[in-house]
Amino acid sequence: MGVCSIKRSRKMRKVCVVITARPSYSRIKTALKAINNHPKLELQLVIAGSALLDRYGSAIQYIEKDGFRITEKIFMVLEGDTPTSMAKTTGLGVLELANVFYKIKPDMVITIADRFETIATSIAASYQNIPLVHIQGGEVTGNIDEKVRHANTKLADIHLVATDKAVERLTKMGEDSDYIFNTGCPSIDIAREVSENPILDFNPFQKYAGVGIGSEMKYKDGYIVVMQHPVTTEYSEAKKQMNNLLNAVKKLEIPTFWFWPNIDAGSDGATSAIRKFREHNDLKNIHFFKNMEPSDFLKLLYNSKVLVGNSSVGIRECSFLGVPVVNIGTRQFGRERGKNVLDVNYEEKSIYQGIKSQLRIEKRKQDYIYGKGNSGILIADILAKIKLRSHKTLIY
Amino acid sequence: MGVCSIKRSRKMRKVCVVITARPSYSRIKTALKAINNHPKLELQLVIAGSALLDRYGSAIQYIEKDGFRITEKIFMVLEGDTPTSMAKTTGLGVLELANVFYKIKPDMVITIADRFETIATSIAASYQNIPLVHIQGGEVTGNIDEKVRHANTKLADIHLVATDKAVERLTKMGEDSDYIFNTGCPSIDIAREVSENPILDFNPFQKYAGVGIGSEMKYKDGYIVVMQHPVTTEYSEAKKQMNNLLNAVKKLEIPTFWFWPNIDAGSDGATSAIRKFREHNDLKNIHFFKNMEPSDFLKLLYNSKVLVGNSSVGIRECSFLGVPVVNIGTRQFGRERGKNVLDVNYEEKSIYQGIKSQLRIEKRKQDYIYGKGNSGILIADILAKIKLRSHKTLIY
Amino acid sequence: MGVCSIKRSRKMRKVCVVITARPSYSRIKTALKAINNHPKLELQLVIAGSALLDRYGSAIQYIEKDGFRITEKIFMVLEGDTPTSMAKTTGLGVLELANVFYKIKPDMVITIADRFETIATSIAASYQNIPLVHIQGGEVTGNIDEKVRHANTKLADIHLVATDKAVERLTKMGEDSDYIFNTGCPSIDIAREVSENPILDFNPFQKYAGVGIGSEMKYKDGYIVVMQHPVTTEYSEAKKQMNNLLNAVKKLEIPTFWFWPNIDAGSDGATSAIRKFREHNDLKNIHFFKNMEPSDFLKLLYNSKVLVGNSSVGIRECSFLGVPVVNIGTRQFGRERGKNVLDVNYEEKSIYQGIKSQLRIEKRKQDYIYGKGNSGILIADILAKIKLRSHKTLIY
Amino acid sequence: MGVCSIKRSRKMRKVCVVITARPSYSRIKTALKAINNHPKLELQLVIAGSALLDRYGSAIQYIEKDGFRITEKIFMVLEGDTPTSMAKTTGLGVLELANVFYKIKPDMVITIADRFETIATSIAASYQNIPLVHIQGGEVTGNIDEKVRHANTKLADIHLVATDKAVERLTKMGEDSDYIFNTGCPSIDIAREVSENPILDFNPFQKYAGVGIGSEMKYKDGYIVVMQHPVTTEYSEAKKQMNNLLNAVKKLEIPTFWFWPNIDAGSDGATSAIRKFREHNDLKNIHFFKNMEPSDFLKLLYNSKVLVGNSSVGIRECSFLGVPVVNIGTRQFGRERGKNVLDVNYEEKSIYQGIKSQLRIEKRKQDYIYGKGNSGILIADILAKIKLRSHKTLIY
């Protein structure tokens, strides 16, 4: 009834979620749905940064296709892929998001994980005394992400983390345990759905085009997936590292689905390495994709023999799915991992042998360090009920 | 010799200090001197934000008068004195300071304490992989400063703190104890110098003009000093709180040196309260100043009967100097304090009685919780010797 | 009927007007009303810059009180009142307004006259291929406004000007005469309304407070009005010029309604001159106001003996109203003026004698160089009918 | 002598030139040299925008290789290649360049031609009352450039134009003829040098790599050059237009040197068209280059049979060199052109036949509409002698 719904809407909490990149969307998607469906919550979705840009497989198409209404779009990425442009992108993000929050007046703002520009969301919200919710704090890695993640924690009022270890770390850091919740990671929710119906029911070349060997690739008998991102603080090395990986995978001669690196300092080095390698080599076992819908990507992973690279999907979703992973280099350093993960360094030989070794084993059992697949629902419930605050002190 | 000096200069570390407000300069001044004088350090001084603006008693005149060479000036303050303009000022600061650091390529950058815009310095430096030194982390207060201070800590690589308690807190927060140093607060260095020669050797009205009763004020027989800043997250209250204080001080009829509030959300409420009060009241015991040179201000304090307000000078310098303090409200909440401090709330009566009570006592003994007066030298020594890093993880 | 109104609304043109300062609102107000009332137009009102700020008598209260719905508010003014901060305010304006236009997708954008930040509106619209309407181009003055006005002309697609002379100038400048219209100045519309009912039916001190002599001022027997703004390119002189004017007016001993200067480089010089003068002089014939509602202000003018200063109101509205004007200095240089205007330089003596001379004469007849008082209606009609374009070349 | 040189340097005028793109550098290069060599001028070179970015064949390497000292580098390009990002890039440019001019305090600033971001230079200079010199105003084209160029004129104090027609247009637009000079276009200076020694003395594939058929291309017997940029206001069409051109050139089977499009709204459409075409076609007569040094490029042109595309080089340098040109579409609309130019539309057939037709003719005679090759010297002389001003009014 009209009157009733008006009354109810007055009590609804406006939850503003800022998504600045494709992987952040994949990670948070089930929580967005749960917020949208919750009778006491109203979703305000802000899409910003590289999530709007074609060059990085723009997330926005998927978001719109999934039926979410977008409240604001914010263009803020400076060209250059250098540390300087990362800093300036962040500054511009603060300017823009301050406007947005001033205008749409959310009851709380959600910032996700640890990408460099997520701190823009944190500053724009906390400086305007809007309760800030940080998702996936308390983890440990080893580059600029590490600093950003913990700074986000210190600007945030409410912490929704993915592991028991993360709860423990935030408590040690002086956060109030009444405001720390282990919800698991919402990305596991999708992994759970996929694991319940994991058949590879689409043709990757038809649905996503991409470039490379294409339909001649006989992947039905077994294939691997590669997803390697440049490591921010070592960006001059990006080219060399990518070349090593390309050589190792070429030599393996196994059908390979390869995903382009995301935006970050160094990505131009990495992507140009791939382009040049393709020009100078006749690659008979590789096809390159920009992006897939998260659930398609997880089906592809579920049915693969090994995931190679440094994506967090190897650490999170693959632990739940039980897919063997060859994790390259320092990007996931410090993250809790299941037995499915084998760590190797950037050398061609290490990568090659690591993949060989993982190809030999059977699928491992699932484990639940990052949650049981009900994170989205848990998150929405907490946001609907928690007492809001925009003020805090160290708990020591 | 020429050749020799060139060789030496190649080894010199470029230390960039960003000063965004008058009180930050006062606090850091002896460290700047020590850096300037150190054979292995080269000072790069960036003056930004309200430190450039007349309206808040621009720090820049004092800095230039003290003989420091200024490397860059950065205009970044948005008008409005609202939480939104604070956020946007910070975003603009990131944009501008990213440029500056890109250009002057410091070996390390120093960010000071916890003003809202100090995080701009932290982001611009850490995102460009420049080692970040944070001065005066690990303290506890109770508003947006609290969030900013600890976020600065999490972005910083090297921590120079002012108390043993701060060392303890940073260690608990997971910072590497090899990179935490208790140097004391450099503001105590100036307090020490002043305490060695505390004669009030200038005429405040002639030297600083100001407005009010002026030279008719018979302050030689005893006076108080007032310095009350608006409290960020309660800015709509700023007017009322200032009126209570004005009424209390008026009633006391004791000669009073009153300093204008600094820039922050709410300062327009506070300053307009003062302006209106002056228009509607015949104030026979108050003279208002915008600013004094730090050493003059400390002499004034040293010879005063009580300091009233919520300035950190009451907590820090006055503990060393042994001046009784009436500390109003929540601004210094959680800061370690000596026995010289009496805390009162915002009510006129509490303030009035608090001052009366502090006027009755003799000067207390000095105590050294914020250092012994050699912080500047200690800081320069550490910066010259410490192994630099721009990378870290939690120590748990 | 529902269906009908939906059909109609599909044909409505969205007209976005950006107002960045109080005087711009006064000037455009009747056009806003006419746009709002027009069946084929939908008004999108963006309030930005100093129009949002208390310090300059924020226009926004009047706008809301007049019943306009505000689509967006944009904080963009940098502190400092220097040429550098003017430039940076403009840059920030482009950034912000580009967002706004991207989001609200107007069919055309209106930029008003020649304030420094109006070019931000012009760039944000024209670069996004949105037809740009410039109001009050083709006039001639003599400072940075001159450059801004004609640059706005060159970015604009449609020109709504206030005089025949302006039409002539734009044609000479190579603009297409099919897109140049002499609508007169909408500020004359209000002057016309006031001239039809000019009784001073409010108590200025009660309604607008202000500071100064107040109700003791016997203004009913005749008074003057002062409104003097700093001149941008001479801002270091602002103080001296204001002092000359203050001295002249003080000496006259005639009741005086004095309005504070608006925001511009130099305004801090001008306002501090006024503040200091008030402190050091016992002003028995002056009361200071920040602002009045436009119609009240015009009533005050209509009933005054002389308007003194350099406001454009002396040139425009006063020509229609027939009020004698002493116009000081270069600010209105080159603007067409009626016989009611006497030009003087910045010297105290010139100002004093100029006022004396104007006091002696009777009211002159109205003249209509800036329109007959129907501009608002004319403007709305043109915007509803004109063929839109965002493309042009010189017509030579 | 030391003393003498110090005295002289005091009288030197600091000329700041802002270069935001590769073609602007090529166009202005001989003027930069002449300024650098002039005893009364000191060059301050600011490199900004796409001139810093690899993706567009960064100009900065050539600038440094040519021996110019760079005073400041400004990163300001927003990702996205949309009209919105063009506007935001411009806003950011104003913010950044305002800082730069504040710091380096030039006696005059030069803005070049009509790229969208050149107005940022104009605003940052003119708003700070620095005399603004505009190079190559008074021309006529037909898109957003048209608006930008004439807005630059209106913000500028001194006009250095390339043709008699441009002088005439600026005079009509109300500019003071004492401040308009026909210097010719400095790009002709390089064309003159090249025409004096036009031998193709480098191997394009060895010196510039590029991608495509490479050294198998038998270009010594005759070749064409292609340089086609996207047209700003039609950016959705960019892809289609580029495909037509690719098809026409493929069909011709003549050795072809093809240069990538520059940065502008639409360039992603254009570049992705090229990439896809290359993937799906076996191109036996085309080699693609990002960039060449200007003099190498001109040698290549001098020895070519036809230049195809919409680059201004076809209009300017080629008129001096006498190279036949097939000019496609609207980009050069309105520019004065020599008899060497044949205009065609975007259809494949028109392009194909146009090239065929131009291939048949002998080289035409040189003509001098854009100057005789001494522009750089003329420009430096004027800048050294002209009376500076930052103030102007329409001359009507």
mmCIF file of C-alpha atoms in Angstrom, chain C residues 194-321:
data_model
loop_
_atom_site.group_PDB
_atom_site.id
_atom_site.type_symbol
_atom_site.label_atom_id
_atom_site.label_comp_id
_atom_site.label_asym_id
_atom_site.label_seq_id
_atom_site.Cartn_x
_atom_site.Cartn_y
_atom_site.Cartn_z
ATOM 1 C CA VAL C 194 9.647 48.164 -8.932
ATOM 2 C CA SER C 195 9.075 51.417 -10.801
ATOM 3 C CA GLU C 196 5.395 50.556 -10.877
ATOM 4 C CA ASN C 197 5.261 50.282 -7.095
ATOM 5 C CA PRO C 198 8.337 51.960 -5.658
ATOM 6 C CA ILE C 199 7.321 52.606 -2.058
ATOM 7 C CA LEU C 200 10.033 51.749 0.472
ATOM 8 C CA ASP C 201 7.773 49.353 2.392
ATOM 9 C CA PHE C 202 10.315 47.657 4.668
ATOM 10 C CA ASN C 203 12.621 48.653 7.501
ATOM 11 C CA PRO C 204 16.145 47.950 6.206
ATOM 12 C CA PHE C 205 17.660 47.573 9.695
ATOM 13 C CA GLN C 206 15.022 45.160 10.905
ATOM 14 C CA LYS C 207 14.908 43.092 7.739
ATOM 15 C CA TYR C 208 18.610 42.950 6.937
ATOM 16 C CA ALA C 209 20.408 43.862 10.192
ATOM 17 C CA GLY C 210 23.847 44.783 8.887
ATOM 18 C CA VAL C 211 26.246 46.803 11.042
ATOM 19 C CA GLY C 212 26.693 50.525 11.716
ATOM 20 C CA ILE C 213 24.708 53.464 12.928
ATOM 21 C CA GLY C 214 21.427 51.586 12.433
ATOM 22 C CA SER C 215 18.001 52.999 13.112
ATOM 23 C CA GLU C 216 19.458 56.253 14.376
ATOM 24 C CA MET C 217 20.211 57.070 10.765
ATOM 25 C CA LYS C 218 17.522 59.520 9.586
ATOM 26 C CA TYR C 219 17.330 58.363 6.020
ATOM 27 C CA LYS C 220 13.722 59.310 5.289
ATOM 28 C CA ASP C 221 14.785 62.849 4.405
ATOM 29 C CA GLY C 222 17.168 61.692 1.736
ATOM 30 C CA TYR C 223 20.051 59.276 1.495
ATOM 31 C CA ILE C 224 22.620 57.850 -0.840
ATOM 32 C CA VAL C 225 23.598 54.263 -1.641
ATOM 33 C CA VAL C 226 27.181 53.021 -2.034
ATOM 34 C CA MET C 227 28.242 49.859 -3.831
ATOM 35 C CA GLN C 228 31.906 49.699 -4.790
ATOM 36 C CA HIS C 229 33.632 46.500 -5.916
ATOM 37 C CA PRO C 230 37.377 45.945 -6.173
ATOM 38 C CA VAL C 231 38.773 46.136 -9.691
ATOM 39 C CA THR C 232 40.412 42.854 -10.571
ATOM 40 C CA THR C 233 43.603 43.838 -12.288
ATOM 41 C CA GLU C 234 44.454 46.553 -9.769
ATOM 42 C CA TYR C 235 43.908 44.514 -6.630
ATOM 43 C CA SER C 236 46.864 45.856 -4.669
ATOM 44 C CA GLU C 237 45.221 49.258 -4.973
ATOM 45 C CA ALA C 238 41.921 47.998 -3.579
ATOM 46 C CA LYS C 239 42.644 49.221 -0.065
ATOM 47 C CA LYS C 240 43.602 52.739 -1.035
ATOM 48 C CA GLN C 241 40.659 53.229 -3.351
ATOM 49 C CA MET C 242 38.233 52.040 -0.725
ATOM 50 C CA ASN C 243 39.732 54.413 1.838
ATOM 51 C CA ASN C 244 39.260 57.382 -0.490
ATOM 52 C CA LEU C 245 35.630 56.501 -0.923
ATOM 53 C CA LEU C 246 35.117 56.004 2.808
ATOM 54 C CA ASN C 247 36.648 59.389 3.555
ATOM 55 C CA ALA C 248 34.537 61.155 0.927
ATOM 56 C CA VAL C 249 31.304 59.614 2.161
ATOM 57 C CA LYS C 250 32.157 60.273 5.789
ATOM 58 C CA LYS C 251 32.726 63.939 5.045
ATOM 59 C CA LEU C 252 29.386 64.269 3.231
ATOM 60 C CA GLU C 253 27.435 63.523 6.431
ATOM 61 C CA ILE C 254 24.475 62.250 4.428
ATOM 62 C CA PRO C 255 22.701 59.052 5.516
ATOM 63 C CA THR C 256 24.315 56.227 3.551
ATOM 64 C CA PHE C 257 23.410 52.615 2.818
ATOM 65 C CA TRP C 258 26.660 50.860 2.044
ATOM 66 C CA PHE C 259 26.898 47.392 0.462
ATOM 67 C CA TRP C 260 29.933 45.125 0.940
ATOM 68 C CA PRO C 261 32.104 44.343 -2.071
ATOM 69 C CA ASN C 262 31.652 40.989 -3.858
ATOM 70 C CA ILE C 263 34.202 38.220 -4.219
ATOM 71 C CA ASP C 264 37.068 38.926 -6.628
ATOM 72 C CA ALA C 265 40.810 39.266 -6.463
ATOM 73 C CA GLY C 266 41.300 42.253 -4.223
ATOM 74 C CA SER C 267 38.178 41.866 -2.147
ATOM 75 C CA ASP C 268 40.170 41.079 0.958
ATOM 76 C CA GLY C 269 41.984 44.377 0.500
ATOM 77 C CA ALA C 270 38.683 46.182 0.093
ATOM 78 C CA THR C 271 36.848 44.504 2.965
ATOM 79 C CA SER C 272 39.739 44.879 5.361
ATOM 80 C CA ALA C 273 39.914 48.564 4.444
ATOM 81 C CA ILE C 274 36.264 48.901 5.481
ATOM 82 C CA ARG C 275 36.809 46.966 8.693
ATOM 83 C CA LYS C 276 39.783 49.043 9.724
ATOM 84 C CA PHE C 277 38.084 52.290 8.811
ATOM 85 C CA ARG C 278 35.144 51.368 11.011
ATOM 86 C CA GLU C 279 37.427 50.587 13.911
ATOM 87 C CA HIS C 280 39.280 53.877 13.714
ATOM 88 C CA ASN C 281 36.380 56.171 12.858
ATOM 89 C CA ASP C 282 33.113 57.005 14.508
ATOM 90 C CA LEU C 283 30.847 56.733 11.474
ATOM 91 C CA LYS C 284 27.632 58.614 12.181
ATOM 92 C CA ASN C 285 26.093 58.494 8.724
ATOM 93 C CA ILE C 286 26.775 54.983 7.415
ATOM 94 C CA HIS C 287 25.156 51.586 7.790
ATOM 95 C CA PHE C 288 26.670 48.517 6.102
ATOM 96 C CA PHE C 289 24.719 45.667 4.490
ATOM 97 C CA LYS C 290 25.865 42.443 2.958
ATOM 98 C CA ASN C 291 22.969 41.982 0.646
ATOM 99 C CA MET C 292 19.295 42.646 0.020
ATOM 100 C CA GLU C 293 16.649 40.962 -2.038
ATOM 101 C CA PRO C 294 16.879 42.464 -5.514
ATOM 102 C CA SER C 295 13.464 44.124 -5.380
ATOM 103 C CA ASP C 296 14.150 45.677 -1.979
ATOM 104 C CA PHE C 297 17.484 46.887 -3.243
ATOM 105 C CA LEU C 298 15.861 48.493 -6.271
ATOM 106 C CA LYS C 299 13.246 50.205 -4.099
ATOM 107 C CA LEU C 300 16.065 51.553 -1.980
ATOM 108 C CA LEU C 301 17.785 52.811 -5.124
ATOM 109 C CA TYR C 302 14.597 54.275 -6.594
ATOM 110 C CA ASN C 303 14.118 56.396 -3.505
ATOM 111 C CA SER C 304 17.759 57.385 -3.110
ATOM 112 C CA LYS C 305 19.267 60.677 -4.190
ATOM 113 C CA VAL C 306 22.407 59.186 -5.696
ATOM 114 C CA LEU C 307 24.018 55.804 -6.233
ATOM 115 C CA VAL C 308 27.800 55.916 -5.679
ATOM 116 C CA GLY C 309 30.275 53.233 -6.714
ATOM 117 C CA ASN C 310 31.113 51.086 -9.677
ATOM 118 C CA SER C 311 28.264 48.587 -9.748
ATOM 119 C CA SER C 312 26.677 47.771 -13.072
ATOM 120 C CA VAL C 313 23.327 48.545 -11.451
ATOM 121 C CA GLY C 314 24.207 52.184 -11.889
ATOM 122 C CA ILE C 315 24.569 51.693 -15.598
ATOM 123 C CA ARG C 316 21.635 49.365 -16.210
ATOM 124 C CA GLU C 317 18.768 49.539 -13.734
ATOM 125 C CA CYS C 318 19.411 53.171 -12.821
ATOM 126 C CA SER C 319 19.112 54.263 -16.455
ATOM 127 C CA PHE C 320 15.647 52.755 -16.553
ATOM 128 C CA LEU C 321 14.791 54.088 -13.078
#
